[in-house]
PDB file of C-alpha atoms in Angstrom:
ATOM      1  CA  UNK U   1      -3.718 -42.161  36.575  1.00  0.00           C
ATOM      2  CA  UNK U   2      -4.257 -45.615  38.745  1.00  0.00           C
ATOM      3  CA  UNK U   3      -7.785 -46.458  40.033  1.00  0.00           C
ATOM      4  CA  UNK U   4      -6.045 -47.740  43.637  1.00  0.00           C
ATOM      5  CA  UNK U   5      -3.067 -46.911  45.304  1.00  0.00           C
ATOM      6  CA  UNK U   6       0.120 -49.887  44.256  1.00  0.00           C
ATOM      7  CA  UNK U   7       0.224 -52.829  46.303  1.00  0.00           C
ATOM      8  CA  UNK U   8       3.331 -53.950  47.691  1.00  0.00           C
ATOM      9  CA  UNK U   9       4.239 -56.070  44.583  1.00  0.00           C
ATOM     10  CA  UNK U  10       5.821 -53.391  42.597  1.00  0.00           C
ATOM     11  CA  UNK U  11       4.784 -51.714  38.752  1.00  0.00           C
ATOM     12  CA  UNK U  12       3.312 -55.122  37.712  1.00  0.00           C
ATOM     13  CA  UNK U  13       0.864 -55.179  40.107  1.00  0.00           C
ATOM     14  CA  UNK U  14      -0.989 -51.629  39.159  1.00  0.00           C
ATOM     15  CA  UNK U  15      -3.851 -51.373  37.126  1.00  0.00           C
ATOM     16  CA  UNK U  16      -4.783 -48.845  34.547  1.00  0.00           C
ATOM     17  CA  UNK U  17      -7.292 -46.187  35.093  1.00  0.00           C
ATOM     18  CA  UNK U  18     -10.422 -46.197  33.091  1.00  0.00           C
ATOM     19  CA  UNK U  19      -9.915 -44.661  29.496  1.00  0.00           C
ATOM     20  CA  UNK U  20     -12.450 -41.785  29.886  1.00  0.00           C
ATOM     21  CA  UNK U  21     -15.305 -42.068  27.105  1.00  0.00           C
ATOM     22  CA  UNK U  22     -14.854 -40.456  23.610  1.00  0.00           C
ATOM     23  CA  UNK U  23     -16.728 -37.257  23.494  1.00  0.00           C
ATOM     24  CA  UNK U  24     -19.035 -37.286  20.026  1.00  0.00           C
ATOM     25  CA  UNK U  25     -17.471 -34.405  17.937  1.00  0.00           C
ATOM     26  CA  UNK U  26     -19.608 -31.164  17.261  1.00  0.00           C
ATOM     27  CA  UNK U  27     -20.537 -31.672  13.234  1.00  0.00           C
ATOM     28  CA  UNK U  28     -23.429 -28.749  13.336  1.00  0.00           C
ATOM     29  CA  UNK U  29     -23.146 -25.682  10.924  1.00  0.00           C
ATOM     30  CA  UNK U  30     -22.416 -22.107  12.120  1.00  0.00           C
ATOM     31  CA  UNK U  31     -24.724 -20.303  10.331  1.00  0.00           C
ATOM     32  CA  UNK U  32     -24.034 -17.285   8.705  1.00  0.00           C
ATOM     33  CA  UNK U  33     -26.245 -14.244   6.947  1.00  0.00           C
ATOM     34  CA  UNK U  34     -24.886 -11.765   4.455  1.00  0.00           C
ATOM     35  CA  UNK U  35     -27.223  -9.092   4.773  1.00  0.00           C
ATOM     36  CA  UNK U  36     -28.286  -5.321   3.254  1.00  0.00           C
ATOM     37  CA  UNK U  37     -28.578  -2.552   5.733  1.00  0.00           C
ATOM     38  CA  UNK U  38     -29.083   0.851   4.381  1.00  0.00           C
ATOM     39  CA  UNK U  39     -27.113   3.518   6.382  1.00  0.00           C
ATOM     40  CA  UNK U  40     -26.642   6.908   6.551  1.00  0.00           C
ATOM     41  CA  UNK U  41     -23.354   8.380   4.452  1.00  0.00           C
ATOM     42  CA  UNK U  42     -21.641   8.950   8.111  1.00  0.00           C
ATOM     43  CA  UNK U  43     -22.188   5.529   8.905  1.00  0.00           C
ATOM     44  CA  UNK U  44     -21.019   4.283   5.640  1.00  0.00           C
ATOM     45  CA  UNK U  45     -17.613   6.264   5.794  1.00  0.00           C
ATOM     46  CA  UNK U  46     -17.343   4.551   9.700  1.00  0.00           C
ATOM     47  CA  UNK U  47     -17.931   0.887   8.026  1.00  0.00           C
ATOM     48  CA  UNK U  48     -15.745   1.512   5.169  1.00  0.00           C
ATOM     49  CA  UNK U  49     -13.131   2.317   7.790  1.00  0.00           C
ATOM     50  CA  UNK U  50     -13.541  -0.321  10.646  1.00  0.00           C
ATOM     51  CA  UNK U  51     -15.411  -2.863   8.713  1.00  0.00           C
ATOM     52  CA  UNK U  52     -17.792  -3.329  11.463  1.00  0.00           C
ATOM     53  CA  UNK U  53     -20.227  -1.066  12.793  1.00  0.00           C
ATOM     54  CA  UNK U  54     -23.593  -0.119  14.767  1.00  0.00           C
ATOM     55  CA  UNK U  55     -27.584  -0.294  13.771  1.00  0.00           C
ATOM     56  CA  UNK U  56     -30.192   1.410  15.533  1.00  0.00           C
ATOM     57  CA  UNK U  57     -32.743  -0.944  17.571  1.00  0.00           C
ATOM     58  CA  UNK U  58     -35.668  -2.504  15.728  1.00  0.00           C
ATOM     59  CA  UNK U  59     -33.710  -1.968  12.375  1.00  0.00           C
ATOM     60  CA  UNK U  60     -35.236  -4.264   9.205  1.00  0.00           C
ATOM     61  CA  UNK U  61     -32.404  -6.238   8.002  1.00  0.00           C
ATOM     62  CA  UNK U  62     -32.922  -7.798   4.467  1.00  0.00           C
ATOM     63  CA  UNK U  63     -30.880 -11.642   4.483  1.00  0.00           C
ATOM     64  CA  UNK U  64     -29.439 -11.438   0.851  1.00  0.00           C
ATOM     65  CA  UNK U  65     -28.369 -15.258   1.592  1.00  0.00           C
ATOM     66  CA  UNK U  66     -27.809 -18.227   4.552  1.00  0.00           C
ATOM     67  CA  UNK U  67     -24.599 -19.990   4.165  1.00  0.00           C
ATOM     68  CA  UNK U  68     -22.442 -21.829   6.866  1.00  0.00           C
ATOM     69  CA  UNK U  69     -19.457 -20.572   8.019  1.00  0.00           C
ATOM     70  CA  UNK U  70     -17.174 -23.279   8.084  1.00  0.00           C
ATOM     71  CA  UNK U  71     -18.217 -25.288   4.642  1.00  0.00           C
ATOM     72  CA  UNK U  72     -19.930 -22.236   3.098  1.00  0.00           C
ATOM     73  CA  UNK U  73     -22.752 -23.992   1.089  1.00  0.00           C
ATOM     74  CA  UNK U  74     -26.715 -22.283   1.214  1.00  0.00           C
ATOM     75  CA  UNK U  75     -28.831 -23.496   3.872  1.00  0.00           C
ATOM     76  CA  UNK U  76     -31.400 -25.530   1.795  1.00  0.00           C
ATOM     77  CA  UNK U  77     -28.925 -27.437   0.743  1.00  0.00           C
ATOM     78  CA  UNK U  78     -27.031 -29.099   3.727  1.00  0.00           C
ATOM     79  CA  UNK U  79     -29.555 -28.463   6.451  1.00  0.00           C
ATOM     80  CA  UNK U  80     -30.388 -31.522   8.614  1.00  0.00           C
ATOM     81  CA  UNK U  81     -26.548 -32.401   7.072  1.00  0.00           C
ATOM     82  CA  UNK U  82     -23.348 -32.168   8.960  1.00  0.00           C
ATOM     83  CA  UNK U  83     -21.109 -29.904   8.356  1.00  0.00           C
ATOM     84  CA  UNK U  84     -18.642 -31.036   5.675  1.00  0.00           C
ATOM     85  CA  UNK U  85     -15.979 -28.801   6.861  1.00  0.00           C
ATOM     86  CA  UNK U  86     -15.826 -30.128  10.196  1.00  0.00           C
ATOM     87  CA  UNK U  87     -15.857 -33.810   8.755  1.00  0.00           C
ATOM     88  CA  UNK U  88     -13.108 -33.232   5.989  1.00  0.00           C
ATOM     89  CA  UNK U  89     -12.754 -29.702   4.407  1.00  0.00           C
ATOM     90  CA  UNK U  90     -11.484 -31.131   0.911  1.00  0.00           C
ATOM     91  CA  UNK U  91     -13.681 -29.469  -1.176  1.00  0.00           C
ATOM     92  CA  UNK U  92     -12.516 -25.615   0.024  1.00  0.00           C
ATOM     93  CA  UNK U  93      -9.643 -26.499  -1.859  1.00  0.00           C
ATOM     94  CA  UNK U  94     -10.771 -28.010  -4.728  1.00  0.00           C
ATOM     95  CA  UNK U  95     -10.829 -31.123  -4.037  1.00  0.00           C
ATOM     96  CA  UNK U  96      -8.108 -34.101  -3.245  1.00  0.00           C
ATOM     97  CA  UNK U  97      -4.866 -32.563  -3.958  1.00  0.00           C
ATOM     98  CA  UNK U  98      -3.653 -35.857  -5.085  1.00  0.00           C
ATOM     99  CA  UNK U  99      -5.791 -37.051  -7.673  1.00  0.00           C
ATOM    100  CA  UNK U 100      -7.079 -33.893  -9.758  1.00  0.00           C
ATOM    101  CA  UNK U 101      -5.650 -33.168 -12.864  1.00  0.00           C
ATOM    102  CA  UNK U 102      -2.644 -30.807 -12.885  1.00  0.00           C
ATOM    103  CA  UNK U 103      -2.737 -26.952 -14.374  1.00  0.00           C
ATOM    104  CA  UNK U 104      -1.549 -26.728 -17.883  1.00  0.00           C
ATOM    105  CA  UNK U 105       0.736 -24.625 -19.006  1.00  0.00           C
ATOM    106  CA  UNK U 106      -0.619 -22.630 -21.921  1.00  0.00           C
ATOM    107  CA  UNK U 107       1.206 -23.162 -25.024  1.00  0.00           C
ATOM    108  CA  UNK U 108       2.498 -19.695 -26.683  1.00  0.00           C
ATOM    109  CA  UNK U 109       1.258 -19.408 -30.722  1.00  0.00           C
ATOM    110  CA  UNK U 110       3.186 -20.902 -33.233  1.00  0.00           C
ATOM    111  CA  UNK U 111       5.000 -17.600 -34.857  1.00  0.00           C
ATOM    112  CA  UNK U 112       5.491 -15.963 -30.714  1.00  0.00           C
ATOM    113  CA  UNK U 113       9.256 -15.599 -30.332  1.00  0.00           C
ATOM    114  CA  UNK U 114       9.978 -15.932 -26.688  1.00  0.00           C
ATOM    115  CA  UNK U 115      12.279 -13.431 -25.032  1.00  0.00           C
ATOM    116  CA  UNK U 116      13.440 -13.801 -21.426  1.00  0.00           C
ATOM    117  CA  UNK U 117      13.102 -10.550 -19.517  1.00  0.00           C
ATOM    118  CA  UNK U 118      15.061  -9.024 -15.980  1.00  0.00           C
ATOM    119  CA  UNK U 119      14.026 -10.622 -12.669  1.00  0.00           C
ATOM    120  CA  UNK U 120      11.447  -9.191 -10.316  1.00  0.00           C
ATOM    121  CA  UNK U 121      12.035  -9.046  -7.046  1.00  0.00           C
ATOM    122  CA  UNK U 122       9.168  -9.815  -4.536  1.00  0.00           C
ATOM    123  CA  UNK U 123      10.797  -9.862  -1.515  1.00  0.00           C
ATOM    124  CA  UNK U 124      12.265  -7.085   0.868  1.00  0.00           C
ATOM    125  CA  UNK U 125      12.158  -3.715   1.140  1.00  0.00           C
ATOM    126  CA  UNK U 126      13.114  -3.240  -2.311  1.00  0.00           C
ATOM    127  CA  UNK U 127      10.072  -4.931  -3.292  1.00  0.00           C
ATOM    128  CA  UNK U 128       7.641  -2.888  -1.198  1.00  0.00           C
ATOM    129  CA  UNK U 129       8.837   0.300  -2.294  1.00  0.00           C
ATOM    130  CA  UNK U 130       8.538  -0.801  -5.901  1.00  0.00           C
ATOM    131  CA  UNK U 131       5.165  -1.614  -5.680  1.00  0.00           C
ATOM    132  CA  UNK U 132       5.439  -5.304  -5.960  1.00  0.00           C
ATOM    133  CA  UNK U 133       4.101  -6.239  -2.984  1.00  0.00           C
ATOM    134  CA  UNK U 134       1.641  -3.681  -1.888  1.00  0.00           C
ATOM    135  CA  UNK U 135      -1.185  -1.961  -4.068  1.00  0.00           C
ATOM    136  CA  UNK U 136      -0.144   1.531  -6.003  1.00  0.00           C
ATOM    137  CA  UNK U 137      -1.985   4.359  -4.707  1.00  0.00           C
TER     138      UNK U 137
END
């Protein structure tokens, strides 16, 4: 914390260590491919299941696209760039939340008469086993 051990004159008499220098931030893109691998049907069923799974050496991979990770724009477009997600990641969410126009309601037709209907619940256990909140098989 101190550069030398405190004289005999007390706190006042200590210096401050160094600050240590600012480390430049890592701005490069982790680059991605989405790719086309034909499989067998077994192998299909196995990444249907897992979501992942295992190609035979010396396969030929065809690279349907290149696309960073983190900002997820195509390659010839923001390489030699940094990556904008690193910088500010405003534009995954559509831009500054702030300033962009809010949703509009749509307006029902002229001769619709509104009527007001039951609640729904979406929470609890109640919920799951009506369906709400998980997919109907």
């Amino acid at each position: 914390m101190f550069d030398e051990p405190a004289p005999e004159g007390g706190a006042a008499a200590r210096t401050p260590a160094r600050a240590p220098a600012l480390e430049k931030k890592d701005l490069s893109h982790a680059w991605v491919v989405a790719a086309e691998i034909e499989v067998t049907p077994k192998i299909a069923s196995i990444a249907d299941y897992r979501g992942s799974f295992k190609t035979t050496e010396g396969q030929r991979v065809d690279a349907l696209e290149v696309y960073c990770k983190g900002c997820r724009r195509p390659y010839d477009e923001v390489k030699g760039q940094d990556c904008a997600e690193k910088i500010d990641n405003r534009h995954l969410i559509g831009g500054d939340q702030s300033v962009r126009a809010k949703r509009k309601i749509p307006l029902p037709p002229p001769n619709a008469k509104i009527i007001p209907g039951g609640t729904i619940n979406r929470r609890g256990l109640g919920a799951y086993v009506s369906g709400v909140s998980r997919p109907k098989r």
